[in-house]
Coordinates of C-alpha atoms in Angstrom, one line a residue:
M1 CA -3.3 -11.1 20.4
A2 CA -6.1 -9.7 17.9
I3 CA -9.5 -11.1 19.0
E4 CA -7.5 -10.3 22.6
H5 CA -7.7 -6.9 21.8
T6 CA -11.0 -7.0 20.6
V7 CA -12.5 -8.6 23.3
H8 CA -10.3 -6.1 25.6
R9 CA -11.7 -2.9 24.1
R10 CA -15.0 -4.5 24.2
T11 CA -15.0 -5.2 28.0
M12 CA -14.0 -1.8 28.3
V13 CA -17.8 -0.8 28.6
I14 CA -18.0 -3.5 31.4
A15 CA -14.8 -2.8 33.1
D16 CA -16.4 -1.0 36.6
S17 CA -19.4 -3.6 36.2
V18 CA -16.4 -6.5 36.8
Y19 CA -14.9 -4.3 39.8
H20 CA -18.4 -4.5 41.3
I21 CA -18.9 -8.0 40.4
A22 CA -15.8 -9.2 41.8
H23 CA -16.5 -7.0 45.1
T24 CA -19.6 -8.4 45.0
L25 CA -18.6 -12.2 45.4
Q26 CA -15.6 -11.4 47.5
H27 CA -18.3 -9.6 49.8
Q28 CA -20.5 -12.6 49.8
A29 CA -17.3 -15.3 50.2
L30 CA -16.2 -13.9 53.4
N31 CA -19.5 -13.4 54.9
S32 CA -20.6 -17.1 54.3
I33 CA -17.2 -17.6 56.2
S34 CA -17.6 -15.5 58.9
I35 CA -21.1 -16.8 59.7
A36 CA -20.4 -20.5 59.3
K37 CA -20.0 -22.9 62.3
K38 CA -17.0 -24.6 62.4
T39 CA -18.1 -27.7 59.8
F40 CA -20.9 -26.9 56.8
R41 CA -24.1 -28.3 55.8
D42 CA -24.1 -29.7 52.3
E43 CA -25.8 -27.1 51.0
E44 CA -23.7 -24.5 52.6
L45 CA -21.0 -25.2 51.7
L46 CA -22.1 -25.6 47.9
V47 CA -22.9 -22.0 48.4
L48 CA -19.5 -21.4 49.2
Q49 CA -17.9 -22.9 46.2
V50 CA -20.3 -21.8 43.7
V51 CA -19.5 -18.4 44.9
L52 CA -15.2 -19.0 44.8
K53 CA -15.8 -20.5 41.3
K54 CA -17.0 -17.4 40.1
L55 CA -14.5 -15.6 41.9
D56 CA -12.0 -17.8 40.3
L57 CA -13.2 -17.3 37.1
I58 CA -13.3 -13.2 37.4
S59 CA -9.0 -13.2 39.2
E60 CA -7.9 -15.7 35.6
L61 CA -10.5 -14.0 33.1
R62 CA -7.5 -11.9 31.1
E63 CA -5.3 -15.0 31.2
R64 CA -7.4 -17.2 30.0
I65 CA -8.6 -15.0 27.1
Q66 CA -4.7 -15.1 26.5
V67 CA -5.0 -18.5 25.8
L68 CA -8.0 -19.0 24.2
C69 CA -7.2 -16.4 21.7
N70 CA -3.3 -17.1 20.9
C71 CA -3.3 -17.5 17.1
N72 CA 0.3 -19.0 16.8
F73 CA -1.8 -22.0 14.9
L74 CA -2.0 -19.8 11.8
Y75 CA 2.0 -20.3 11.5
W76 CA 1.2 -23.8 10.4
H77 CA -1.7 -22.5 7.6
R78 CA 0.0 -19.7 5.8
T79 CA -1.4 -20.6 3.0
I80 CA -4.4 -19.0 3.8
F81 CA -3.3 -15.5 4.0
P82 CA -2.9 -14.9 -0.4
I83 CA -7.0 -16.7 -0.1
Y84 CA -7.8 -14.1 2.4
L85 CA -6.2 -11.4 1.0
D86 CA -7.9 -12.0 -2.6
D87 CA -11.2 -12.6 -0.8
V88 CA -10.3 -9.4 0.8
Y89 CA -9.4 -7.2 -2.8
D90 CA -12.3 -8.8 -4.5
N91 CA -14.9 -7.8 -2.2
A92 CA -13.7 -4.5 -1.3
V93 CA -15.8 -5.0 2.2
D94 CA -14.8 -4.1 6.0
S95 CA -11.3 -4.0 4.6
A96 CA -10.1 -2.4 7.8
R97 CA -10.7 -6.0 9.1
V98 CA -7.2 -6.7 7.4
H99 CA -5.5 -5.4 10.9
Y100 CA -7.1 -8.4 12.2
M101 CA -5.1 -11.1 10.4
F102 CA -2.2 -9.4 10.9
S103 CA -2.5 -9.2 14.6
A104 CA -2.9 -13.1 14.5
L105 CA 0.3 -12.9 12.0
R106 CA 2.4 -11.5 15.2
D107 CA 1.3 -14.1 17.9
C108 CA 3.9 -16.3 15.5
V109 CA 6.7 -14.7 16.7
P110 CA 6.8 -15.8 20.3
P111 CA 7.2 -19.6 19.7
M112 CA 9.7 -19.0 16.7
M113 CA 12.2 -16.8 19.2
H114 CA 12.4 -20.3 20.4
A115 CA 13.2 -22.0 17.6
R116 CA 16.5 -24.6 17.9
H117 CA 16.7 -25.8 14.4
L118 CA 19.1 -22.5 13.4
E119 CA 22.2 -20.5 14.7
S120 CA 20.2 -17.8 15.5
T121 CA 16.5 -17.5 15.4
Q122 CA 16.4 -13.8 13.3
V123 CA 17.3 -15.4 10.1
L124 CA 13.5 -17.3 10.4
L125 CA 11.7 -14.2 11.6
E126 CA 13.4 -12.3 8.3
C127 CA 12.1 -15.7 6.4
Y128 CA 9.1 -14.9 7.7
D129 CA 8.3 -11.3 7.3
K130 CA 9.9 -11.6 3.8
E131 CA 7.1 -14.6 2.9
I132 CA 4.4 -12.3 4.5
M133 CA 5.5 -9.1 2.6
D134 CA 6.0 -10.9 -0.7
V135 CA 2.3 -12.2 -0.5
L136 CA 1.0 -8.8 0.4
N137 CA 2.7 -7.7 -1.7
E138 CA 1.4 -9.9 -4.8
H139 CA -2.0 -10.3 -3.8
L140 CA -3.6 -6.8 -3.0
L141 CA -0.8 -4.0 -2.9
D142 CA 0.5 -4.6 -6.5
K143 CA -3.2 -5.5 -7.8
L144 CA -4.6 -2.1 -6.4
C145 CA -2.1 0.2 -7.5
K146 CA -2.4 -1.4 -10.9
E147 CA -6.3 -1.2 -11.1
I148 CA -6.1 2.4 -10.3
E149 CA -4.0 3.3 -12.7
K150 CA -6.3 1.7 -14.9
D151 CA -8.6 3.5 -14.0
L152 CA -7.5 6.7 -13.8
R153 CA -6.0 5.9 -17.7
L154 CA -9.3 5.3 -18.9
S155 CA -11.3 7.8 -17.4
V156 CA -9.1 10.5 -18.7
H157 CA -9.1 9.0 -22.5
T158 CA -12.8 8.3 -22.1
H159 CA -13.1 10.4 -25.3
L160 CA -11.3 7.7 -27.1
K161 CA -13.9 5.1 -25.9
L162 CA -11.4 1.8 -25.0
D163 CA -13.3 -0.1 -22.9
D164 CA -17.0 -0.1 -21.6
R165 CA -17.2 1.9 -18.3
N166 CA -21.0 1.8 -18.2
P167 CA -21.0 0.2 -13.8
F168 CA -24.7 -1.0 -15.5
R169 CA -22.9 -3.3 -17.7
V170 CA -19.6 -3.7 -15.7
G171 CA -18.7 -4.6 -12.6
I172 CA -17.2 -1.4 -11.7
K173 CA -15.2 -2.0 -8.0
D174 CA -14.8 0.9 -5.2
L175 CA -11.7 1.1 -4.1
T176 CA -12.1 4.1 -1.8
D177 CA -12.7 1.9 0.9
F178 CA -8.6 0.6 1.0
F179 CA -7.4 4.3 2.1
S180 CA -9.5 4.4 4.3
I181 CA -6.9 1.7 6.3
K182 CA -5.1 2.7 9.1
P183 CA -1.2 1.7 8.8
I184 CA -0.9 -1.6 10.3
R185 CA 1.9 -1.9 12.2
F186 CA 4.0 -5.6 11.2
F187 CA 7.2 -6.9 12.8
N188 CA 9.6 -2.5 12.8
R189 CA 7.5 -1.1 9.9
F190 CA 4.1 0.1 9.1
I191 CA 2.5 -0.6 6.0
D192 CA 0.2 2.1 5.2
V193 CA -1.7 1.2 1.7
K194 CA -2.7 4.8 1.1
A195 CA 1.2 5.8 0.8
Y196 CA 2.0 2.7 -1.1
V197 CA -0.7 3.1 -4.2
T198 CA 1.2 7.4 -4.0
H199 CA 4.1 6.3 -4.2
Y200 CA 3.7 4.3 -6.9
L201 CA 1.8 6.5 -9.0
D202 CA 4.0 9.2 -8.7
K203 CA 6.7 7.0 -9.5
T204 CA 5.3 5.6 -12.7
F205 CA 3.4 8.7 -13.8
Y206 CA 7.1 10.8 -13.4
N207 CA 8.9 7.8 -15.4
L208 CA 6.7 8.1 -18.1
T209 CA 6.6 12.0 -18.5
T210 CA 10.5 11.8 -19.1
V211 CA 9.7 9.2 -21.9
A212 CA 7.6 11.4 -23.2
I213 CA 7.6 14.6 -22.5
H214 CA 4.7 15.8 -24.8
D215 CA 2.4 13.8 -22.5
W216 CA 2.4 15.6 -19.7
A217 CA -0.6 16.9 -19.9
T218 CA -2.1 13.6 -19.8
Y219 CA -0.6 12.8 -16.8
S220 CA -0.8 16.3 -14.7
E221 CA -4.9 15.4 -15.6
M222 CA -4.2 12.0 -13.7
R223 CA -3.0 13.4 -10.6
N224 CA -5.7 15.7 -10.2
L225 CA -8.1 12.8 -11.7
A226 CA -6.2 11.0 -8.2
A227 CA -6.3 13.4 -5.5
Q228 CA -10.2 14.0 -6.7
R229 CA -11.1 10.2 -6.5
Y230 CA -9.0 8.9 -4.4
S231 CA -8.1 11.6 -2.2
L232 CA -4.6 10.8 -2.4
S233 CA -1.9 13.4 -2.1
M234 CA 0.1 13.4 -5.2
T235 CA 3.6 15.0 -6.0
E236 CA 3.9 17.6 -8.8
A237 CA 6.9 16.1 -11.3
H238 CA 7.9 19.6 -12.0
L239 CA 9.2 18.7 -15.2
P240 CA 8.8 21.2 -17.9
S241 CA 6.1 21.1 -20.6
Q242 CA 8.0 21.7 -23.3
T243 CA 11.8 20.3 -24.0
L244 CA 14.7 22.5 -22.8
E245 CA 17.2 20.5 -24.6
Q246 CA 19.7 21.9 -27.3
G247 CA 18.3 20.0 -30.0
L248 CA 20.1 17.9 -32.8
D249 CA 24.0 18.0 -32.4
V250 CA 25.2 19.8 -35.4
L251 CA 28.7 18.2 -35.2
E252 CA 26.2 14.8 -35.4
I253 CA 24.8 15.9 -38.1
M254 CA 28.1 17.1 -40.1
R255 CA 29.3 13.5 -39.0
N256 CA 26.0 12.0 -40.9
I257 CA 25.8 15.0 -43.4
H258 CA 24.3 12.5 -46.6
V259 CA 22.0 11.0 -43.8
F260 CA 20.9 14.9 -42.9
V261 CA 20.2 15.6 -46.7
S262 CA 18.4 12.9 -47.7
R263 CA 16.0 13.2 -44.9
Y264 CA 15.5 17.2 -44.5
L265 CA 14.2 19.9 -46.6
Y266 CA 15.3 23.8 -46.3
N267 CA 12.4 26.7 -45.7
L268 CA 13.4 29.2 -47.4
N269 CA 11.2 31.8 -45.5
N270 CA 11.3 31.0 -41.9
Q271 CA 15.1 30.0 -42.4
I272 CA 14.9 26.6 -40.7
F273 CA 15.3 22.6 -41.8
I274 CA 12.8 20.6 -40.9
E275 CA 12.8 16.6 -41.2
R276 CA 11.0 15.1 -44.2
T277 CA 9.0 11.8 -42.5
S278 CA 9.5 10.9 -39.3
N279 CA 7.6 7.6 -37.6
N280 CA 7.5 10.1 -35.0
K281 CA 4.5 12.8 -33.5
H282 CA 6.7 15.6 -34.2
L283 CA 9.1 16.4 -37.1
N284 CA 12.8 17.5 -35.8
T285 CA 13.6 21.2 -36.7
I286 CA 17.2 23.1 -36.9
N287 CA 17.9 26.5 -36.9
I288 CA 20.0 29.2 -36.0
R289 CA 19.2 28.6 -32.1
H290 CA 20.5 24.5 -32.6
V291 CA 23.7 26.1 -34.2
A292 CA 23.9 28.1 -31.2
N293 CA 23.6 25.1 -28.6
S294 CA 25.7 23.1 -30.6
I295 CA 29.2 25.8 -30.3
R296 CA 28.3 26.1 -26.9
T297 CA 28.6 22.7 -26.2
H298 CA 31.2 21.8 -28.2
G299 CA 33.1 25.1 -28.3
T300 CA 34.0 27.4 -31.6
G301 CA 36.6 24.7 -32.5
I302 CA 33.1 23.2 -34.1
M303 CA 33.1 25.5 -36.9
N304 CA 36.2 24.6 -38.2
T305 CA 34.8 21.0 -38.7
T306 CA 31.5 22.9 -40.0

């Protein structure tokens, strides 16, 4: 099917010429018959046979292309698909040709509709669909997502000198060609490489920002870099740049008052409690605002406990 579509696209230019050729051959054949006598001499019959053979070839051109360009044999050679995707990813040249591979893989579907070893051919089609999609995710899409994320991280943290980014020393692949691939049709879905990578980055950046909200600026910069370098339409996380939680719960502090006394110091000037030491980047503090938040959460009964 893939080769057939390519042939059809290439022959659109000569479509008018094919019509004129067929018309000319028909005219030659009819002219030979009209001027012929009851019997043909050998040389006259030979000319007519050549003309009829050419006319027959033109009339059966579509059927011949369908037979010769059928790629359903790929069903028995599916092991080459991962190798092909690895080569596409490693070279990253003319990656749009992956459309032809998926068109060839779709040629395997019609013969599968006549399977008799299963109660329903739908089971076979679903297994085939899952196998192809798993291979595509493992050997192309997931690798591309990881590489894009790695490139963004190293670019944002260049001041840390985590890795050698000199393209003259280390080969850096240009992955922008993958985002020019138009959506690939396979079964009842369209596979959009650009949308897949964008969704992965949005999900990863959002989840990591919620875990470490103090890194919001870093992931915001990575979003901007992804939009500039790879033309990805990233979604703004709309997470606060500061925490909005009530902080430490006074009720929990009073339940573990001995831990609080040993770990916190009191700042007389600012009227706040400050954590003595911490393994985190920041020290916890407790002031009147935290007490008010705890009362708002648990009610006024907390004051009796305190």
